[in-house]
Coordinates of C-alpha atoms in Angstrom, one line a residue:
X1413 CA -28.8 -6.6 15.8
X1414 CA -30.3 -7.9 18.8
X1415 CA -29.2 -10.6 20.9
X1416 CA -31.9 -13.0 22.7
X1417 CA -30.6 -15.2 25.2
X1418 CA -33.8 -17.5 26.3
X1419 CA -31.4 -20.6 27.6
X1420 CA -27.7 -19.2 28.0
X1421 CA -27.4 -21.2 30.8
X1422 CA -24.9 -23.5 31.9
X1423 CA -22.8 -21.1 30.6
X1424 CA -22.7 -17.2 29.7
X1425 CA -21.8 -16.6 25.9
X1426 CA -18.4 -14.5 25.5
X1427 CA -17.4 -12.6 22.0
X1428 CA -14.0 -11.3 20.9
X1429 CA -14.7 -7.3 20.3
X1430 CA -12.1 -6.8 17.9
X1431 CA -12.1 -3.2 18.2
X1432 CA -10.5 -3.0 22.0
X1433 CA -9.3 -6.5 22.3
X1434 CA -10.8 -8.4 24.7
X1435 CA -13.2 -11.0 25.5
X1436 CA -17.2 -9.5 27.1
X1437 CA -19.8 -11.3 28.5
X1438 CA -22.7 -10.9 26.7
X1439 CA -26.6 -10.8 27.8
X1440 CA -29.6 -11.4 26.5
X1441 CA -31.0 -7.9 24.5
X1442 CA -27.6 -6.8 24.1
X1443 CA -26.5 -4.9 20.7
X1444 CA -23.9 -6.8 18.2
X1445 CA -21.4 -5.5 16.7
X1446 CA -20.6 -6.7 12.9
X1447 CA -17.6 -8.5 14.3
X1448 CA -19.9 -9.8 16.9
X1449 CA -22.4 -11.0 14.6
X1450 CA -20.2 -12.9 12.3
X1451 CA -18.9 -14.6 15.5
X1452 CA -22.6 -15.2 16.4
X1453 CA -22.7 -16.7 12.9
X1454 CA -19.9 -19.1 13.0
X1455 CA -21.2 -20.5 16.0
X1456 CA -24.4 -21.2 14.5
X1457 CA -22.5 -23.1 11.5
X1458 CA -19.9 -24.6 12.6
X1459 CA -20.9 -25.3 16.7
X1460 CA -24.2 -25.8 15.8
X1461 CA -25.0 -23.4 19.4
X1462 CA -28.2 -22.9 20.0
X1463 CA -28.0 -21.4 23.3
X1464 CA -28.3 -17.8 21.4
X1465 CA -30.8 -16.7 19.1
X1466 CA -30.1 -13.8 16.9
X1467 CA -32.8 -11.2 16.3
X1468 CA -31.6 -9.7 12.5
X1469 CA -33.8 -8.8 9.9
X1470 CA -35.8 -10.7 8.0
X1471 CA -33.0 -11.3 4.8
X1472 CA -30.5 -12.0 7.3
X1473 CA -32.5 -14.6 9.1
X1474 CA -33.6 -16.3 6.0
X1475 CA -29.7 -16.2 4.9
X1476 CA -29.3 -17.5 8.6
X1477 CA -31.5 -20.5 8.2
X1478 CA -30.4 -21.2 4.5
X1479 CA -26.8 -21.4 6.4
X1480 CA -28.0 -24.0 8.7
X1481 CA -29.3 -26.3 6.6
X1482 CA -26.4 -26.8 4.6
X1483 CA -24.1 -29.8 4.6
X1484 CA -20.7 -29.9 5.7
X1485 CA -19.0 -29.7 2.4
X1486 CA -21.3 -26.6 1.3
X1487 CA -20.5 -25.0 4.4
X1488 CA -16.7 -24.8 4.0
X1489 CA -17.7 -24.4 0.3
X1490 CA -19.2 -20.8 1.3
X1491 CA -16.5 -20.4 3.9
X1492 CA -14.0 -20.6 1.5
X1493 CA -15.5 -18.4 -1.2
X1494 CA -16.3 -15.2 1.4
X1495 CA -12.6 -15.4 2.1
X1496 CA -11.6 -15.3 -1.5
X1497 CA -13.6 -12.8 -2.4
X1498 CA -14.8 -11.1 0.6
X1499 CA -18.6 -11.3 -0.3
X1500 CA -21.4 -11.4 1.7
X1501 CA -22.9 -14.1 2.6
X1502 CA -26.0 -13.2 0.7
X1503 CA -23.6 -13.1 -2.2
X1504 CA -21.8 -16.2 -1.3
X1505 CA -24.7 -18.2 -1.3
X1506 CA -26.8 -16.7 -4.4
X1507 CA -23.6 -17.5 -6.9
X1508 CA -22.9 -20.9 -5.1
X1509 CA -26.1 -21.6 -5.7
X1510 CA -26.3 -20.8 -9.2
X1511 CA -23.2 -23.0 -9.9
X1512 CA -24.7 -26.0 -8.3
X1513 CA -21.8 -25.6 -5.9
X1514 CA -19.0 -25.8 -7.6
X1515 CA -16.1 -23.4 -6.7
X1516 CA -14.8 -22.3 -10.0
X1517 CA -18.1 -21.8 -11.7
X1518 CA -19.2 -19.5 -8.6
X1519 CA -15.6 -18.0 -9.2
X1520 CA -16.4 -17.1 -12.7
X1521 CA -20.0 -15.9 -11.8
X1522 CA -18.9 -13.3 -9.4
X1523 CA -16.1 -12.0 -11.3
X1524 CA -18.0 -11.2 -14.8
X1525 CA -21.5 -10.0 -13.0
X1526 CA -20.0 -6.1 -11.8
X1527 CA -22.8 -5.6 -9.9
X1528 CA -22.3 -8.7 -7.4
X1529 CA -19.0 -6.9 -6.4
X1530 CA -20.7 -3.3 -6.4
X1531 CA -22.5 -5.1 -3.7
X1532 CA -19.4 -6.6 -2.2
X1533 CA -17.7 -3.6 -2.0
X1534 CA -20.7 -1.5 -0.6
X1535 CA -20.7 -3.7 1.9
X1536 CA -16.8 -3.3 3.0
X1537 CA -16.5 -2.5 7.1
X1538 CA -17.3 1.2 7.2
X1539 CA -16.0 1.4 10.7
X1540 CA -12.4 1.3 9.8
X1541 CA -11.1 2.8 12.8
X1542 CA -8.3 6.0 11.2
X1543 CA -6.5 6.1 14.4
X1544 CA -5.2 2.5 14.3
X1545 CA -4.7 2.9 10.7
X1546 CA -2.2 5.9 10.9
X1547 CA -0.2 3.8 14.0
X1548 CA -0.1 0.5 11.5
X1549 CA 1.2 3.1 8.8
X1550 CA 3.6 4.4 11.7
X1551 CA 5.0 1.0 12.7
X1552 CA 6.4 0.5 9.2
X1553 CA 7.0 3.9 8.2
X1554 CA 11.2 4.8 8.2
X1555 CA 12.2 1.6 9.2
X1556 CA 15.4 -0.2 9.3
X1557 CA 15.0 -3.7 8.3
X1558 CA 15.6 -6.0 11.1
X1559 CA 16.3 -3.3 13.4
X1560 CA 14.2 -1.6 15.9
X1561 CA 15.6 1.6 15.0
X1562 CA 13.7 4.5 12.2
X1563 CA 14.2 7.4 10.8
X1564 CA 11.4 9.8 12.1
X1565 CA 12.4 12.3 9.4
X1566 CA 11.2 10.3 6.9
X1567 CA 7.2 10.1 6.3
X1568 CA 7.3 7.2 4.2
X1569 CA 7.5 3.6 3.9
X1570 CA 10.5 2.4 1.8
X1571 CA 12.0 -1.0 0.8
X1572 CA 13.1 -1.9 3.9
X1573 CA 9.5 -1.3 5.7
X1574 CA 7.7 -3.0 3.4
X1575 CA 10.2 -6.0 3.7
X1576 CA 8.9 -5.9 7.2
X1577 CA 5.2 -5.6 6.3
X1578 CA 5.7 -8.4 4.1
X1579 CA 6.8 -10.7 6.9
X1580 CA 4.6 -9.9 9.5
X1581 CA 2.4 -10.6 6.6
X1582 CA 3.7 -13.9 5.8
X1583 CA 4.0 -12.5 2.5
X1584 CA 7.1 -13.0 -0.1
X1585 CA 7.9 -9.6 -1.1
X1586 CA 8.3 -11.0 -4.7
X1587 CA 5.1 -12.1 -4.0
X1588 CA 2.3 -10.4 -7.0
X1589 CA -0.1 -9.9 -4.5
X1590 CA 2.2 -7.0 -3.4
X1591 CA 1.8 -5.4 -6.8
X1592 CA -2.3 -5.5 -5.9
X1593 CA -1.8 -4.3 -2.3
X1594 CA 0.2 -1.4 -4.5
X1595 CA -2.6 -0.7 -7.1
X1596 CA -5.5 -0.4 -4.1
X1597 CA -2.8 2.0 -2.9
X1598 CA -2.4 3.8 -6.2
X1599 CA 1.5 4.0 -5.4
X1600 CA 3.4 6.1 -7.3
X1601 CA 6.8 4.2 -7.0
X1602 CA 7.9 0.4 -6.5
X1603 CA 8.9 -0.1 -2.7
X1604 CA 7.8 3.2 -1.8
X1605 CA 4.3 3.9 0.3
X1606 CA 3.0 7.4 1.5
X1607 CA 1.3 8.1 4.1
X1608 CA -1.7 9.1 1.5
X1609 CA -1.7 5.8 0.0
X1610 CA -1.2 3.8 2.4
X1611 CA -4.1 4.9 4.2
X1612 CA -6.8 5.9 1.4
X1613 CA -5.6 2.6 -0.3
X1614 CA -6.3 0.6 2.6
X1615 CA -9.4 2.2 4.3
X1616 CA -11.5 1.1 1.7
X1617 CA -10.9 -2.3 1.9
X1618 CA -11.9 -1.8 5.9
X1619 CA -8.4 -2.6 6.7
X1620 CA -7.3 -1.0 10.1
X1621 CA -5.0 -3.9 11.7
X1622 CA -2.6 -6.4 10.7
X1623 CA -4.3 -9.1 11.2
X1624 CA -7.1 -7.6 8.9
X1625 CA -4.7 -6.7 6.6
X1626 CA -3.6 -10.6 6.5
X1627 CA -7.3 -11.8 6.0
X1628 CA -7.6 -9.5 2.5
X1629 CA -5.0 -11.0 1.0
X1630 CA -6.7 -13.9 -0.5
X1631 CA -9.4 -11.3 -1.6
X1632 CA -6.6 -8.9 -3.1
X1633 CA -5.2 -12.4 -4.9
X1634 CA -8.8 -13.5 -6.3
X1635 CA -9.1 -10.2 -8.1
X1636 CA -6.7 -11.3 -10.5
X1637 CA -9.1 -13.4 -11.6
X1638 CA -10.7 -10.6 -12.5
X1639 CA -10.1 -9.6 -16.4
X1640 CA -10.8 -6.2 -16.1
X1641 CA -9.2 -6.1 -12.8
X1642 CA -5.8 -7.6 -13.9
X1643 CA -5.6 -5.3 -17.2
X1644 CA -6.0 -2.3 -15.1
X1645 CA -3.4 -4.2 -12.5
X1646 CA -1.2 -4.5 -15.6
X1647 CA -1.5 -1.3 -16.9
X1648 CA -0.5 0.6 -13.3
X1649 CA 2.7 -1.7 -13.1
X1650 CA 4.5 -0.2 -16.4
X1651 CA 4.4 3.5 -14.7
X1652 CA 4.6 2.0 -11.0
X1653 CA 7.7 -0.1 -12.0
X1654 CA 9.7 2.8 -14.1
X1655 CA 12.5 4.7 -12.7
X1656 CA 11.5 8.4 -12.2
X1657 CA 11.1 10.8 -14.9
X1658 CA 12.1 8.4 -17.2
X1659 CA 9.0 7.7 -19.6
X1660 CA 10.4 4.0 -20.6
X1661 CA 10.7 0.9 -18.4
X1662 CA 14.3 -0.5 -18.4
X1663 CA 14.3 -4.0 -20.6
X1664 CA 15.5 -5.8 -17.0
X1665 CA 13.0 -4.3 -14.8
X1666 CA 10.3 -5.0 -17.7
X1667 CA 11.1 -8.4 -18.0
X1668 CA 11.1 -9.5 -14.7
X1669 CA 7.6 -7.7 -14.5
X1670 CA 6.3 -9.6 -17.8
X1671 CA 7.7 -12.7 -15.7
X1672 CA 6.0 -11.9 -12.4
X1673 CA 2.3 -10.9 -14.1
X1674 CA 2.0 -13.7 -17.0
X1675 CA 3.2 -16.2 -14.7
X1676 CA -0.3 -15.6 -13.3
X1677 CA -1.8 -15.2 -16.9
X1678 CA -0.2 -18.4 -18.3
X1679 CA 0.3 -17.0 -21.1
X1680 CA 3.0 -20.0 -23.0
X1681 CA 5.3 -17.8 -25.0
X1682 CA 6.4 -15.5 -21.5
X1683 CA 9.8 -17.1 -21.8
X1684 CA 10.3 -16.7 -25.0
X1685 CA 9.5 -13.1 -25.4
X1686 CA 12.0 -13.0 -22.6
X1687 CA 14.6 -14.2 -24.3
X1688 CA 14.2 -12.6 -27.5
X1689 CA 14.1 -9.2 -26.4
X1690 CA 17.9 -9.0 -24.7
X1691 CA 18.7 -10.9 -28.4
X1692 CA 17.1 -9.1 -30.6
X1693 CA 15.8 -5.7 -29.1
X1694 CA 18.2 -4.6 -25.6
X1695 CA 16.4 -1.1 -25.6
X1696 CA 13.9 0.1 -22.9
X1697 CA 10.6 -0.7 -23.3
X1698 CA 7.3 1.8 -24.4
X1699 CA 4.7 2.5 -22.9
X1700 CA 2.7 1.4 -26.4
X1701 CA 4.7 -2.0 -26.4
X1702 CA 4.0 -2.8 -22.6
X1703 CA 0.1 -2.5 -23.3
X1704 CA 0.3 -4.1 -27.0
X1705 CA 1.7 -7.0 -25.5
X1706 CA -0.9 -7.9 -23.2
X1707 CA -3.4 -7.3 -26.0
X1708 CA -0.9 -10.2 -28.3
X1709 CA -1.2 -12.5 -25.6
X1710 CA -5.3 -12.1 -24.6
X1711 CA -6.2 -11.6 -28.3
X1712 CA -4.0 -14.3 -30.4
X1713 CA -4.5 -18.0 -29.7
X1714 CA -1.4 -20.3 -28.5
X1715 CA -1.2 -21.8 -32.6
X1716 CA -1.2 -17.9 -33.9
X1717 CA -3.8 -18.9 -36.7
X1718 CA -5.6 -16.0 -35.4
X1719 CA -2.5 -13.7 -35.9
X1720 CA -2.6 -11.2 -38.8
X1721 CA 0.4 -10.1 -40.1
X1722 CA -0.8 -6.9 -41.8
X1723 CA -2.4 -6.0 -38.7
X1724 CA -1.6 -3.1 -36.5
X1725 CA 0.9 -4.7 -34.4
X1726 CA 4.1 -2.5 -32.8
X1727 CA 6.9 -3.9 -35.0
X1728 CA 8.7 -5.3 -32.0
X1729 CA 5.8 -8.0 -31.6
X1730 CA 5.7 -8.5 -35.7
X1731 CA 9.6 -9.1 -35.5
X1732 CA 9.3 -11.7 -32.7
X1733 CA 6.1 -13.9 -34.1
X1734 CA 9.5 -14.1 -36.6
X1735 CA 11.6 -15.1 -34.0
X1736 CA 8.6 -18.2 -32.9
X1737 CA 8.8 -19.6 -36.8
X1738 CA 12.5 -19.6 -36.7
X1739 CA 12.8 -21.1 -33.6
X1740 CA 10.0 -23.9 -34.2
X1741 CA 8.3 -22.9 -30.8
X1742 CA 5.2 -22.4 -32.2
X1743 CA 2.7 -24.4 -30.3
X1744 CA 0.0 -26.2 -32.5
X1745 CA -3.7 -25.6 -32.6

């Protein structure tokens, strides 16, 4: 992309290149970077500049001039949703569009249309830069918490270095978005990162910085939107959660998982189950039972008149739709 500058004058135009740092004057036929361009863009929208002119191709310049000639309110609309979900703007605007412009409906839209995020995440920064990747993996890798000392015989990052990723994140480490930043990483232990997965989780997401790293996270949030996207979430968290070489979760650990992920889901009965389980169960949890569960809560309204008794239900889940009835807690339809 092309940049024309007919009338840059009284001023010369100057663009953050994100990839060494610094600020460059920039002239008329110069080349722009993707960084550069979606500088070039927020001027555009939110300055309303039109000292530059941008030569793009024709979709971009009708997405360009589409962009201009929306109000404030749509504007910060569209804003708001490419940060969420990290679409295009192309994206942004065809699903705001089709909601009339209402957040939650263009929420919905983009999360059950696969090919709108096929398209998203086709069009993730390819130029993740693998040097500065491997020196963010470095910084945390070994660590000490809250000292500036490491272990260099150590090639991962453990609890304490991700305690120290979470705060330059501005992250709780309880935090569930940590439990997506560890299924994009396909990590094969709680608190624990590899080199590997830290960096083939992360280069896909064109993460390569910190301060990239920070921007995802409301995308890496949104996806639990996602159905699909939080069942497979789910799923990863019984094996990611267990101890090693053990092929059950312990009932503590499980629990405070079941708290952490349907916290998110709403689902109404989370305490309950919570409480019946040390009560009436106090054994490690399956593998069968972890996945049933979320199939109870997605597949069996609030009131249960949709349970069946003589389904195929573990008996865990049978015994405590018992444990409801006795205890009155069942919520009407």
């Amino acid at each position: 992309m092309l940049l024309s500058a007919g009338s840059l004058n009284p001023y010369m135009l100057s663009l953050h290149d994100a990839s060494v740092g610094t600020f460059s004057p920039l002239t008329s036929g110069d080349e722009l970077s993707p960084e550069q361009f979606k500088v070039c863009v927020f001027i555009i929208i939110h300055l309303k500049d039109v000292s530059c002119m941008l030569i793009v191709p024709d979709q971009s310049l009708a997405s360009l001039r589409l962009i201009n000639k929306l109000g404030k309110g749509q504007r910060d609309k569209l804003q708001q949703f490419i940060m969420i979900t990290g679409a295009s703007e192309k994206v942004a605007l065809q699903v705001l569009k089709e909601s009339d412009w209402h957040l939650e409906g263009a929420f919905d839209i983009f999360y059950t249309q696969p090919q709108l995020q096929a398209e998203t995440d086709s069009n993730t920064d390819s130029n993740t830069n693998s040097r500065q990747l491997e020196e963010l993996y470095n910084t945390y890798k070994g660590k000490l918490y809250l000292s500036i000392h490491s272990y260099p015989d150590v090639d991962m990052i453990l609890v304490d270095g991700i305690s120290l990723l979470c705060n330059d994140l501005q992250v709780d480490p309880q935090d569930i978005v940590m439990l997506v930043v560890s299924w994009h990483m396909k990590a094969a232990t709680m608190c624990e990162f590899s080199k590997e997965e830290f960096i083939e989780g992360l280069e896909p997401l064109g993460i390569d910085s910190l301060d990239k790293f920070r921007e995802k996270i409301p995308f890496m949030r949104s996806e639990l939107k996602d159905e699909q996207k939080f069942r497979e979430i789910y799923n990863f968290a019984f094996d990611w959660a267990k101890e090693k070489g053990q092929k059950s979760l312990a009932l503590d650990t499980a629990i405070g998982m079941w708290q952490l992920v349907f916290a998110e889901k709403q689902w109404p009965y989370v305490e309950h189950w919570c409480q019946f389980l040390p009560a009436r169960h106090n054994k490690a949890i399956s593998r069968d039972t972890w996945s049933q569960l979320l199939e109870f809560a997605t597949a069996v309204d609030p009131s249960l008149s949709n349970y069946d008794a003589e389904g195929a239900w573990p008996y865990l889940i049978d015994e405590f739709v018992e444990y409801l009835k006795e205890n009155g807690a069942i919520q009407k339809g």
